[in-house]
PDB file of C-alpha atoms in Angstrom:
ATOM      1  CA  UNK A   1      99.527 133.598 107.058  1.00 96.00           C
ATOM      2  CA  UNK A   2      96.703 135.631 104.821  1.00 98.00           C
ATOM      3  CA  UNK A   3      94.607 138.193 106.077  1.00 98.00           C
ATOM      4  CA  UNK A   4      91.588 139.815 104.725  1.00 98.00           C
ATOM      5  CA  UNK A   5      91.250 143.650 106.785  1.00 98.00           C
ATOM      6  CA  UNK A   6      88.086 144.580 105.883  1.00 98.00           C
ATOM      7  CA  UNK A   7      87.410 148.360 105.051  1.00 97.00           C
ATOM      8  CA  UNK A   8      85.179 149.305 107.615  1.00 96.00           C
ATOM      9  CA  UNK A   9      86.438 147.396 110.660  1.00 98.00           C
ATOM     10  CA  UNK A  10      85.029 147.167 113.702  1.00 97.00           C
ATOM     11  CA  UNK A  11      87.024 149.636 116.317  1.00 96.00           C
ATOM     12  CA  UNK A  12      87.646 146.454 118.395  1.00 97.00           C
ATOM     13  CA  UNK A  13      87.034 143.656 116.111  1.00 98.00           C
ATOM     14  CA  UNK A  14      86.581 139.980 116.693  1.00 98.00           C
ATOM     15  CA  UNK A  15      88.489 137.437 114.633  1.00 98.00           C
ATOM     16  CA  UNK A  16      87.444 134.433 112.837  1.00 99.00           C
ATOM     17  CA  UNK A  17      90.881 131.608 111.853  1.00 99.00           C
ATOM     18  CA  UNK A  18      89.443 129.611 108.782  1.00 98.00           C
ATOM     19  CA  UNK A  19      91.428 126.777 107.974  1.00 98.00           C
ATOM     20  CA  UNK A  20      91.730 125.383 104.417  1.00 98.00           C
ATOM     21  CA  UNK A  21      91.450 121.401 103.890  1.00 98.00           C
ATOM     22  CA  UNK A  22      93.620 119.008 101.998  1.00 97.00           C
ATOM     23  CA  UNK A  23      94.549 119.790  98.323  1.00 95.00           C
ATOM     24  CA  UNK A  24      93.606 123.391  99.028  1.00 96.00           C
ATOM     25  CA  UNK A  25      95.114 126.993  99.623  1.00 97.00           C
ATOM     26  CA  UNK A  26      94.088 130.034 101.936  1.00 98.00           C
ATOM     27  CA  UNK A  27      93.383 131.820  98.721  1.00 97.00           C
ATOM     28  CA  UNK A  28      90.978 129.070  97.896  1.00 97.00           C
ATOM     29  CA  UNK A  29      88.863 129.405 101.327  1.00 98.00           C
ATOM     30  CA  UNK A  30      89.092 133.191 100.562  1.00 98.00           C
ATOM     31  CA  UNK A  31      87.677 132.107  97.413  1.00 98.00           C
ATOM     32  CA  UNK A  32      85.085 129.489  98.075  1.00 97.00           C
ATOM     33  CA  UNK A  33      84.377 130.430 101.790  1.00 98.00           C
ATOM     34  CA  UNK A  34      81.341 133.041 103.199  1.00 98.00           C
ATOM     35  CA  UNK A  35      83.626 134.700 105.778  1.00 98.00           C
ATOM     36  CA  UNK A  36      85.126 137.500 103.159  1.00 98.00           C
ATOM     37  CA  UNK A  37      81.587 138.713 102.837  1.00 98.00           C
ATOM     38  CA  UNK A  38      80.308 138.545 106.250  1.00 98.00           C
ATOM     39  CA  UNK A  39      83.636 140.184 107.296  1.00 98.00           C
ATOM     40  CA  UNK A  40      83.020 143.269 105.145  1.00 98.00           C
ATOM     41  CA  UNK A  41      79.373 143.127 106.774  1.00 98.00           C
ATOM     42  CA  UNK A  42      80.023 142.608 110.398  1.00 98.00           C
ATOM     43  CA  UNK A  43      84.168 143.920 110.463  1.00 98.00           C
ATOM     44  CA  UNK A  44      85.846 141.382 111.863  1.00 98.00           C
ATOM     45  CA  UNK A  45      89.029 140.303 110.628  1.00 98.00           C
ATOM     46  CA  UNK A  46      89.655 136.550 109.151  1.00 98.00           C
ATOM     47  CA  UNK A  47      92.985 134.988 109.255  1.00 98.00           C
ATOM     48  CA  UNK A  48      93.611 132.284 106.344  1.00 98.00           C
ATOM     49  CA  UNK A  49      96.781 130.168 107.413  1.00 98.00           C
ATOM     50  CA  UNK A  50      98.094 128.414 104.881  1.00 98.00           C
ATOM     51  CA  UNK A  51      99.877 124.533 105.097  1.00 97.00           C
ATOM     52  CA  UNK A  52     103.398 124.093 104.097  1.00 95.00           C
ATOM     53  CA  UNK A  53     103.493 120.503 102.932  1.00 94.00           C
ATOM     54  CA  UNK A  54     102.623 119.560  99.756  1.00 87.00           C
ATOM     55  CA  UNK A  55      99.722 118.015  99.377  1.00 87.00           C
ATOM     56  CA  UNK A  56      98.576 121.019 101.647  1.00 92.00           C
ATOM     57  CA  UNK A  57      96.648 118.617 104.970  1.00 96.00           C
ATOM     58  CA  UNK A  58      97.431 119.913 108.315  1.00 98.00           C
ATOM     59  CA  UNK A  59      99.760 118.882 110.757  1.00 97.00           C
ATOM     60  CA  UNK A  60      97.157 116.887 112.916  1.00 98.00           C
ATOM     61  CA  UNK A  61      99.872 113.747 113.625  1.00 97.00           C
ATOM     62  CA  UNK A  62     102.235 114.939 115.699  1.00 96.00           C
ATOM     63  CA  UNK A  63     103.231 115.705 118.988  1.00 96.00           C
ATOM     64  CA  UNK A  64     104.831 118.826 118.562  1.00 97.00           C
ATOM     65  CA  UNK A  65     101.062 120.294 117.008  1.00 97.00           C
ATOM     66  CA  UNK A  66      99.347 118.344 119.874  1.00 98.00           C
ATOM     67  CA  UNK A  67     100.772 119.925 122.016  1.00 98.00           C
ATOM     68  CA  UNK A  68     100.165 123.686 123.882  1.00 98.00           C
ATOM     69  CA  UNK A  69     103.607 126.124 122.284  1.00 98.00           C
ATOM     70  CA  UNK A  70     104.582 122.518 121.490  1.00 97.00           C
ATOM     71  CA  UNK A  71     106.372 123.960 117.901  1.00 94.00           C
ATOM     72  CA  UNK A  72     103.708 122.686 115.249  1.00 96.00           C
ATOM     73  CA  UNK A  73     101.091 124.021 113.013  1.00 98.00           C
ATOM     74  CA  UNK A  74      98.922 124.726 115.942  1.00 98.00           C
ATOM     75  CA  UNK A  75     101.788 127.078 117.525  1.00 98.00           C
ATOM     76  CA  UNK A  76     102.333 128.880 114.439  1.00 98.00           C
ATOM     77  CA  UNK A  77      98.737 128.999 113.521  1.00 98.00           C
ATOM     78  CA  UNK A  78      98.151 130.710 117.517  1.00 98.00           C
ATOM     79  CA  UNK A  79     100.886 133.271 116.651  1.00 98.00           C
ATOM     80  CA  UNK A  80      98.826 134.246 113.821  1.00 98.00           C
ATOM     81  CA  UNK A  81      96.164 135.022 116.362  1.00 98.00           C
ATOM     82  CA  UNK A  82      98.477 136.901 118.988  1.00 98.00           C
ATOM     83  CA  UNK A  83      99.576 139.044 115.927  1.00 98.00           C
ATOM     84  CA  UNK A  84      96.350 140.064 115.186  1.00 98.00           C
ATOM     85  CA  UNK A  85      95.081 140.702 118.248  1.00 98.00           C
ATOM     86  CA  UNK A  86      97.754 142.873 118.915  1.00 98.00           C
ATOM     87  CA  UNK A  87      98.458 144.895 115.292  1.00 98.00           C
ATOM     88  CA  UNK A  88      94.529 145.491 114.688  1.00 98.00           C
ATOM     89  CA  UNK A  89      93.371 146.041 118.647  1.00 98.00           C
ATOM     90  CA  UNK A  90      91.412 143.002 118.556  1.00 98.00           C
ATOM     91  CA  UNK A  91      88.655 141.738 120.959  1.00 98.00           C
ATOM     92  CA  UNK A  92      90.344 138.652 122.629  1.00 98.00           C
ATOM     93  CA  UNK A  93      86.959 137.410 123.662  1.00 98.00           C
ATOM     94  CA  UNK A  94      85.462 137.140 120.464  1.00 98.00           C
ATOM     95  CA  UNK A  95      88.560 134.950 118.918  1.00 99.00           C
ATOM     96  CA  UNK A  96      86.722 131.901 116.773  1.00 99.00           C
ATOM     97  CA  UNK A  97      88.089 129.093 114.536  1.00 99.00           C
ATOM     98  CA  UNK A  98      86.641 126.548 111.748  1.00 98.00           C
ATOM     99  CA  UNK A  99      87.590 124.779 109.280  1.00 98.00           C
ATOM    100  CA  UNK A 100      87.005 121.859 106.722  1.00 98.00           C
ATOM    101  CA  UNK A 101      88.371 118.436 106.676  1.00 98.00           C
ATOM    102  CA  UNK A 102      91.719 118.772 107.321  1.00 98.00           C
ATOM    103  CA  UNK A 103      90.864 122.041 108.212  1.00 98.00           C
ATOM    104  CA  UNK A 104      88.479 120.736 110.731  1.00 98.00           C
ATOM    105  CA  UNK A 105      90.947 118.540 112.430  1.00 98.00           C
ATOM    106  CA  UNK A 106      92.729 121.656 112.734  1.00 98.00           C
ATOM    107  CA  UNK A 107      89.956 123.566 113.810  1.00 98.00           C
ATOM    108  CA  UNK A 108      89.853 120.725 117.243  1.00 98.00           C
ATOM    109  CA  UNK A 109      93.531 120.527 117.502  1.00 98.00           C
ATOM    110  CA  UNK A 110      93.547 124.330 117.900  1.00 98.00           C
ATOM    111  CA  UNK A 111      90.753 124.098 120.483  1.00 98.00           C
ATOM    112  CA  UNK A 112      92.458 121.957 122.109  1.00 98.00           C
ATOM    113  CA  UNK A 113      95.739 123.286 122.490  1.00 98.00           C
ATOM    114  CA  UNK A 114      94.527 126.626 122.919  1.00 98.00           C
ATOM    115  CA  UNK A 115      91.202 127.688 125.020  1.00 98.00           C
ATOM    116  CA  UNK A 116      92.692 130.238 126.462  1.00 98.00           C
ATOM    117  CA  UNK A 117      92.583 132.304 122.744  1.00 98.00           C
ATOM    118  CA  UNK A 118      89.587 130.628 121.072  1.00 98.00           C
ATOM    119  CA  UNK A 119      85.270 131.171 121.940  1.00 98.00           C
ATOM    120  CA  UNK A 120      84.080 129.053 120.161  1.00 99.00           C
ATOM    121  CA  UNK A 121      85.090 126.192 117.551  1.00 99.00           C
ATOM    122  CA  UNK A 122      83.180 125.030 114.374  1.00 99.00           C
ATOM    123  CA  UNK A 123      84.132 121.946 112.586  1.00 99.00           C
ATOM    124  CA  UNK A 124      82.683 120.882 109.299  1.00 98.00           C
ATOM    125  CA  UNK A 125      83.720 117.308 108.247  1.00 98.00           C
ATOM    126  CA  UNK A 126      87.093 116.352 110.502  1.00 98.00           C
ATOM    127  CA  UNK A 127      88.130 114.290 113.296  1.00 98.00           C
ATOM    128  CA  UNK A 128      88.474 114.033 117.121  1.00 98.00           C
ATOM    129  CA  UNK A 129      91.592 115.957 118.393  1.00 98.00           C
ATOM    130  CA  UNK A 130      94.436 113.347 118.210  1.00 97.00           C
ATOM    131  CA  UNK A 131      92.330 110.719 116.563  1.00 98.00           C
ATOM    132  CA  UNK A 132      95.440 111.513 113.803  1.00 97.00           C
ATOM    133  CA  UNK A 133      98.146 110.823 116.510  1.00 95.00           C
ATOM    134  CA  UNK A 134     101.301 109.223 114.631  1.00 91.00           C
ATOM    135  CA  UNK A 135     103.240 106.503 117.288  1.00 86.00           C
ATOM    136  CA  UNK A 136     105.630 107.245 114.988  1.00 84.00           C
ATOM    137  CA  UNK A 137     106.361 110.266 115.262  1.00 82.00           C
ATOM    138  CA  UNK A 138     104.982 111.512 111.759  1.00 89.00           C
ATOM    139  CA  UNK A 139     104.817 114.633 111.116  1.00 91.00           C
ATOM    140  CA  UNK A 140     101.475 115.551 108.598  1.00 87.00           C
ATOM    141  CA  UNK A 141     101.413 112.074 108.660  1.00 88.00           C
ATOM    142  CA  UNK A 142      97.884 109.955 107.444  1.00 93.00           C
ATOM    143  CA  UNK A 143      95.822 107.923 109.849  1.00 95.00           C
ATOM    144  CA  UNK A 144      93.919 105.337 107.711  1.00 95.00           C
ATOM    145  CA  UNK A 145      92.060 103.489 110.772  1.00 96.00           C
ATOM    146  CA  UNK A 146      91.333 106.766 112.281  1.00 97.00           C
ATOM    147  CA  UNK A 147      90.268 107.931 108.621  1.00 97.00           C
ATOM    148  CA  UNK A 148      88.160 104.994 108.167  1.00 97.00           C
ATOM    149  CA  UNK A 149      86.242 105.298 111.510  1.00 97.00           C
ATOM    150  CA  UNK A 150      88.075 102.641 113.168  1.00 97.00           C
ATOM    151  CA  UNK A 151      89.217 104.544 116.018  1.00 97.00           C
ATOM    152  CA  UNK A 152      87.060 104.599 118.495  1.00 97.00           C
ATOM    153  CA  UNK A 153      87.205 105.461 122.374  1.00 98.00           C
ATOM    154  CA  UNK A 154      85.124 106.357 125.597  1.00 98.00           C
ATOM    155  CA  UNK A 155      84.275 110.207 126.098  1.00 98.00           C
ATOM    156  CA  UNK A 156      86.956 110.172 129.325  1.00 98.00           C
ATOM    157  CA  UNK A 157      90.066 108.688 126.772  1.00 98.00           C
ATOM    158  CA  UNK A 158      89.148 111.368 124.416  1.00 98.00           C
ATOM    159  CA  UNK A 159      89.032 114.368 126.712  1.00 98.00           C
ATOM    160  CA  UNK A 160      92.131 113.247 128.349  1.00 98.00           C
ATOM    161  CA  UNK A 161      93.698 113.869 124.896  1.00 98.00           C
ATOM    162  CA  UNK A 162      92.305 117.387 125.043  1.00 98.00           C
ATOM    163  CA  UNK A 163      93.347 117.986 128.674  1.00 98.00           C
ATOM    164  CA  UNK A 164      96.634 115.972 127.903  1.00 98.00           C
ATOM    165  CA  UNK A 165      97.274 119.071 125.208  1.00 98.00           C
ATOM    166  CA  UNK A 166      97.521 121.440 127.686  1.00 98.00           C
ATOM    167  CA  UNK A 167      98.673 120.725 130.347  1.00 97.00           C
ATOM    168  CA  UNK A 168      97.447 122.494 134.013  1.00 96.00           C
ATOM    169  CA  UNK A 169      95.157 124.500 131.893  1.00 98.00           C
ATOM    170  CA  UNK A 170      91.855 125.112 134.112  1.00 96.00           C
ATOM    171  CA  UNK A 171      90.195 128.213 132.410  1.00 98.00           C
ATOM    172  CA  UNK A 172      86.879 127.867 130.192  1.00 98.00           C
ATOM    173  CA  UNK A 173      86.803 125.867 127.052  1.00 98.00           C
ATOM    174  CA  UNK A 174      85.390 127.154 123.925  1.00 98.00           C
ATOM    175  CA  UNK A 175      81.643 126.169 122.870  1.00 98.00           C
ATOM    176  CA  UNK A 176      82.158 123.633 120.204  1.00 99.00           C
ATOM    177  CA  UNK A 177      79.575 122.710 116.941  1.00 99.00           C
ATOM    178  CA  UNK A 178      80.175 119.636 115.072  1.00 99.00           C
ATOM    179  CA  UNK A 179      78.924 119.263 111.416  1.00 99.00           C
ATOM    180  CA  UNK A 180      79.455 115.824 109.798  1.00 98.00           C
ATOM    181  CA  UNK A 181      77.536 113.572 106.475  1.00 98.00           C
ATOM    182  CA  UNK A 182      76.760 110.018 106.915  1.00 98.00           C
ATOM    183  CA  UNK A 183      77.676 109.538 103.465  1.00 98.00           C
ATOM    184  CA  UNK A 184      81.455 110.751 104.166  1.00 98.00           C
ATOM    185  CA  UNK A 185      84.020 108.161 102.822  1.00 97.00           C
ATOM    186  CA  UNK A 186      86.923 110.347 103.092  1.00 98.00           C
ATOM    187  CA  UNK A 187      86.273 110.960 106.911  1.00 98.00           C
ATOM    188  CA  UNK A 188      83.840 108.442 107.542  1.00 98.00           C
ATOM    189  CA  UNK A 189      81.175 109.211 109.445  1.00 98.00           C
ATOM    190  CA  UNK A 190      81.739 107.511 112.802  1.00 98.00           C
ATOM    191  CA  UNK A 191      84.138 110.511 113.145  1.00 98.00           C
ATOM    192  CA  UNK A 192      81.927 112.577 114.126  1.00 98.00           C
ATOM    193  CA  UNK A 193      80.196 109.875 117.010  1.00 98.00           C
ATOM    194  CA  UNK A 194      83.984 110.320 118.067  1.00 98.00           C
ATOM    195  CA  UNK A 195      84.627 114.241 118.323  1.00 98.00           C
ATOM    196  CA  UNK A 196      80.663 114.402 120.345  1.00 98.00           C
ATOM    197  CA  UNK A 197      82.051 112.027 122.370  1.00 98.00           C
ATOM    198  CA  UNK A 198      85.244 114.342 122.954  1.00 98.00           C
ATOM    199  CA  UNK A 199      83.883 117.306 123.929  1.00 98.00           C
ATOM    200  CA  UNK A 200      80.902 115.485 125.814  1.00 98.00           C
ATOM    201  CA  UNK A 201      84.363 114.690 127.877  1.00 98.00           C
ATOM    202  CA  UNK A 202      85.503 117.488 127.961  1.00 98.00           C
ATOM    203  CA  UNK A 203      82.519 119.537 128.941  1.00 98.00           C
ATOM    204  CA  UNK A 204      81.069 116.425 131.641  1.00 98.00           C
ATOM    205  CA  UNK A 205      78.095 115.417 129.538  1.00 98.00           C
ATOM    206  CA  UNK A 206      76.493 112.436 128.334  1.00 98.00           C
ATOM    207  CA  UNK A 207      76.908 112.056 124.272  1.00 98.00           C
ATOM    208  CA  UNK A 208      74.085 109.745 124.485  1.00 98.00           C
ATOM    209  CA  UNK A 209      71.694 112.380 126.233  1.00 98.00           C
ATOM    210  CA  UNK A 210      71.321 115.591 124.477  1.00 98.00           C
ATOM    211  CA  UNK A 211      69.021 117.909 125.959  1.00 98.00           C
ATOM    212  CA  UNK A 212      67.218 119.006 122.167  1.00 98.00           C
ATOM    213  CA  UNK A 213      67.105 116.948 119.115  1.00 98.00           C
ATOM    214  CA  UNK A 214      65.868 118.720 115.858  1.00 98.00           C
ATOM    215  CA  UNK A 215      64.706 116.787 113.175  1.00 98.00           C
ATOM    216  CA  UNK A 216      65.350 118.516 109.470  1.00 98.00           C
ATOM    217  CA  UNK A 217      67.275 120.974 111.424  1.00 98.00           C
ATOM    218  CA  UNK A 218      68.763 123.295 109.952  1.00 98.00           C
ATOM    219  CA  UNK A 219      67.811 122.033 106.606  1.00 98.00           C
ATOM    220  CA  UNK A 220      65.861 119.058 105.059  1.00 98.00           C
ATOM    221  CA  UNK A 221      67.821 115.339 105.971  1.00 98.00           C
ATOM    222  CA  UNK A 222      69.986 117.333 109.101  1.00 98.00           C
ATOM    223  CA  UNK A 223      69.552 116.935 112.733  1.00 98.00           C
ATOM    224  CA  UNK A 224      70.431 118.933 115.197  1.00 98.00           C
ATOM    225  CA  UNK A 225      71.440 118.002 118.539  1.00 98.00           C
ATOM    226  CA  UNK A 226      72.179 120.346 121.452  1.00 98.00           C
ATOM    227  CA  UNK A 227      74.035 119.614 125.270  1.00 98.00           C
ATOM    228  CA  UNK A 228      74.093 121.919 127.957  1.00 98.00           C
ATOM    229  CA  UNK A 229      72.671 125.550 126.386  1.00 97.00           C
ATOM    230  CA  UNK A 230      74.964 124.968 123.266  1.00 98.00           C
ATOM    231  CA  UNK A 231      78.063 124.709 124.728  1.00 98.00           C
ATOM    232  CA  UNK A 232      78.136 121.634 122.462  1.00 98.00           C
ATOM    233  CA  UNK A 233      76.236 121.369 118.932  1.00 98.00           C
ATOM    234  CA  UNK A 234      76.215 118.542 116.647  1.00 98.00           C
ATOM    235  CA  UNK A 235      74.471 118.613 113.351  1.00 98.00           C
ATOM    236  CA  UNK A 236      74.677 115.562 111.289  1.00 98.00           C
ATOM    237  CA  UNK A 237      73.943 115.632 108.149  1.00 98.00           C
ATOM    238  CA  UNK A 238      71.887 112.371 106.206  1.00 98.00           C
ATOM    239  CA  UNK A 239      72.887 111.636 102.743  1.00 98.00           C
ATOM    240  CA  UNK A 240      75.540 113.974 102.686  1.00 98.00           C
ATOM    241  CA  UNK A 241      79.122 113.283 101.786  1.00 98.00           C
ATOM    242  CA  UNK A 242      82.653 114.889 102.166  1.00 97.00           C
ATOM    243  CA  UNK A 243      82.295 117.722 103.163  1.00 96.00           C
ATOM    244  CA  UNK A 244      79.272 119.530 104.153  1.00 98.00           C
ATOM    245  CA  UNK A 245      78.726 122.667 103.130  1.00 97.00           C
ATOM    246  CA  UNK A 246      79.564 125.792 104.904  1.00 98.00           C
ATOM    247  CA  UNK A 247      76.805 127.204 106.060  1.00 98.00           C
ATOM    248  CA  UNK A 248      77.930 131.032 107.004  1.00 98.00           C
ATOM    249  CA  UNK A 249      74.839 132.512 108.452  1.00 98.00           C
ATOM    250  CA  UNK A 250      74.918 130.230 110.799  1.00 98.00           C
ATOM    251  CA  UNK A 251      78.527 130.357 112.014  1.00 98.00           C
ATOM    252  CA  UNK A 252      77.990 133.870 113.119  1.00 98.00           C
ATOM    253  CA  UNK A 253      74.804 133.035 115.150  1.00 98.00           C
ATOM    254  CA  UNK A 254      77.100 130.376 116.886  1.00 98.00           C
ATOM    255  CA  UNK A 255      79.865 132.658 117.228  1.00 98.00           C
ATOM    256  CA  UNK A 256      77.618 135.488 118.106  1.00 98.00           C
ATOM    257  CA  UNK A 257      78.602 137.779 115.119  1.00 98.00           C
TER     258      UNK A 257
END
């Protein structure tokens, strides 16, 4: 666990998790991510966990991190959060997670495991929650067919993974916003079809019916596509491989920052 403390923080600050992807570090999403500046900005606080296997992916494969206080990554990386909260008087309704790649697996798996800590959820360039799921037992195992788009399910299957994560759990859910590239090899693309279709579950809406679509939105070549006041946002992004870009301005109008 890494923590950037900004100087002038907030007197009940918010808290943004940012999750590193594969072949990475938390000092290199310190590094190469927005949220040290808009921290120092806005004062919240930004927790950088850090992987322990080498090779540095997530935990995603499991049951034990698919699972609410279930033992894995996603427990440890929740601790992180219940630390902070408590050491720096944080706000526990403005508690917010994202992440890339693997980090964006992460950033579902956490959602999913635990709504009771998290607002709001952006992904950039992962997978549906337990699209990763090893029948083997693997721990920070790889899941080539899910990898490769292969996997593919109804909204209902997928939310009962979600709902299967946490068992009894009948409090809110946090908003979620999707980014994904159609050119993505690494995660391909139909990935991202799959996590809308999740939280479409999840939340009781149609993936196929958006209420907005927004051409070149919020650049050239992305579309935007809103459900049910933003509860659920998908951008996807044309042309554009692994992984899009973080786009930090945006995550705080999302998160409300």
């Amino acid at each position: 666990m890494f923590i950037y403390v900004p100087r002038n923080l907030a007197a009940k600050p918010p808290i943004i998790v940012a999750i590193h992807y594969c072949t990475g570090t938390a000092q290199a999403y310190f590094s190469g991510s927005p949220y040290r500046q808009l921290a120092d900005q806005k004062g919240f606080i930004v927790i950088y966990p850090e992987s322990p296997y080498s090779g540095t992916c997530w935990d995603v494969s499991s049951r034990a991190t698919l699972t609410h206080d279930g033992g894995g990554n996603s427990n440890a990386i929740a601790n992180m959060v219940k630390y902070t909260l408590q050491q720096y008087n944080g706000d526990p309704t403005k508690v917010f997670v994202t992440g890339t790649s693997s980090g964006g697996m992460m950033t579902n798996v956490m959602a999913a495991t635990y709504p009771d800590l998290f607002a709001a959820g952006i992904v950039y360039s992962g997978t549906a929650a337990g699209c990763f799921y090893s029948q083997s037992g693997g721990t920070n195992a790889w899941n080539s067919s899910c990898a490769q788009g292969q996997v593919r399910s109804t909204p209902q299957v997928w939310a009962k993974m979600v709902f299967d994560a946490y068992p009894g759990y009948e409090g809110p859910r946090p908003k979620m916003q999707i980014y994904h590239g159609s050119a993505d090899t690494t995660l391909h693309a139909n990935n991202y079809n799959e996590t809308i279709k999740q939280w479409a579950g999840v939340f009781g809406l149609d993936p196929a019916k958006p209420d907005v679509t927004q051409a070149n939105t919020p650049q050239s070549r992305y579309t935007t596509y809103s459900w049910d006041n933003g509860k659920l946002i998908g951008v996807y992004a044309q042309g554009v491989g692994h992984s899009v870009n973080m786009r930090g301005a945006d995550d705080m109008k999302f998160f409300g920052l």
